[in-house]
Amino acid sequence: MAMIKALYTQYFPASPTLTEKDVGSQVGKVFIITGSNTGVGFDLVKMLYPSGATIYMAGRSEERMKNAIQTITSVSPAPATPATLKYLPYDLADLSSVKSAAEIFLSQETRLDILWHNAGIGGGLGLTTKQNIEGHIGINCVAPLLFTELLLPRLTAAAKTNASSRIIWTSSAITEVKAPAGGISLSLIEKLASTDPFADYAGSKVGNYWLAAECARRYAKDGIISVAQNPGNVKSEFYRHQPGLMMVFVNPILYEPKMGAYTGLFAGFSNDITTTKNNGAYIWPWGVIVGGHSRKDIQEGIVNGRAGEFWEWCREKYVAYL
């Protein structure tokens, strides 16, 4: 019953309680939004463009990202305090690219106020990264955690002058129904032996949920807020490889990407989230704070130490790139 209620609430959410009108000036702030040339990330940048912040749009394709920047900056009339948009080369499938992206950022900025882990991959069977890590876990968990660790000096610097900084991890409602028992099957991941790409994707989204909670546990003392979000059931590139027959049933319950951006906006700016209040929480569409995951086996992973073990497992995969 809890799972059904959780799915219904996430699939049919109430109206957003925090929108771009509530953000206010962010002059002097620095943000990174990964995967922001399309979909939710693109709309999030659009919402933040009038804020005056410096926004790094991280992604693989320079052409697509620069086209996205051109589209956003061509808005008329121009905002009074437009953000500065910068392209950051960033390929989650290659840890050397992740390290390079962090080095570029570290050389240019002295602070990082909010890091949105928006980019990810889903749906393909047999995917592997350049370092031969199972694709979903490698791209959705290992690489973002490496990026986070490399950027910690700038996150802590921002927290010292602004009371806190934030990291937003992206989970999914698919964890409710497709994640393996216990949340993640590391044995299958290590063997590259899975036969269900949706279970692989769901497991990686459990990983994001666990990493958010573990990050909050480890770094709250440094002024860092870390939460997981399910942006919502929105139209995205995730669905481009799905069977047409399936999409006949899925399309009617998909929302525009802008709605998912409202979830990210809430996760990034809600005053109901602090280092001591709701840190490590799960954010449902379009800005609902929930205390934990509806699946007991997934939530117990945070309490019984599996989330910490998964963190260390990820770290072992990228320690050579620190």
Steps between C-alpha positions, in 0.01 A plus 500: 500500500785740584653440157171567320448822693857607430465436127167681479637805681805512273306443179222748580661774711348822628601838355855629564541701818827665394549647152750721320320806642615394849870464424608864513845636424785249495768748397836373620381139526643220288303195384572186299214322322604181322312380193347841441484526122155337489209399720477577869853638524443740211179629654671540836765721340226702329332557837827612656617717209348822643665439839843643418688188609791337320371168365720225360311276258685169507462244222665301224406687184651847464281571198175404673591685817599817317176483301313475831691800635419698185131416534484606864702820461296612197188550710324832447468719692829422669487473881640787708767276655563212260702203617839423352473164323811291439552166329689237701615188306383202703463135397365277776605188311869586543646577842793686344249743345331544838836584659580741218164677543566543871850635433364756253241615751749514788732715291225753428289525816557542873155377607219264400162573654281231342589188302208338318578142392241503223679302228463125476420204281239227502348212314788333316619142561869418504619859531845553648712808565849561365631354828282187443252575777138400444353798317210601723697485824812643338329796336227570756693434822877450476576797273276751685652397834851555361391842371355583841813400688723701268278806545476479880750784557274741310181372664648549846631845402151608395353362822736714708367822347140397441414275800465200267550359152294229331535181300193368320500133395241365257307184585178367344161349576617188316680404822160422649430212262816391316790528745640159604431364848718696738528786252815412306653171388873565501575136416319531166657839437851368560441205267328716235244220507166681515226416249261779598603856404207651690616329820852631430366852459282472810794371702708799393220733611499328840871571495430870447257498791754330724785730392286805579433375852859391556632831370275684747627279783864558414503867409224676695769606746665691215180688418402281206139405433438187293161377383360261242222597264259319275444775241175338396359303211614741229576483130870441457761330284471198729195394300649538153617135489182351645260288289229695318223282640613570855505874430135489392415431864777711656459827308163596656657512848816690405537866595697773328866524612430840657302326773799283588712814519268625775602198708865590450428862583334396826787268590747780435327791671238387751545656843352183648829323427806590710809321626305391809146479361406256221865455399518172309126509427321371192318763291195390300339698217460793487654578838376263770739403779462141616681346792619189323441245226171310499684169449625380836792304351630813325455727800669248730810525282560845646458380858687169481808635323443371146491858370843559653628175353371601158674837535830323570440256212456796264807669642715196434406529133627857468767539768772503234347821360518701821 
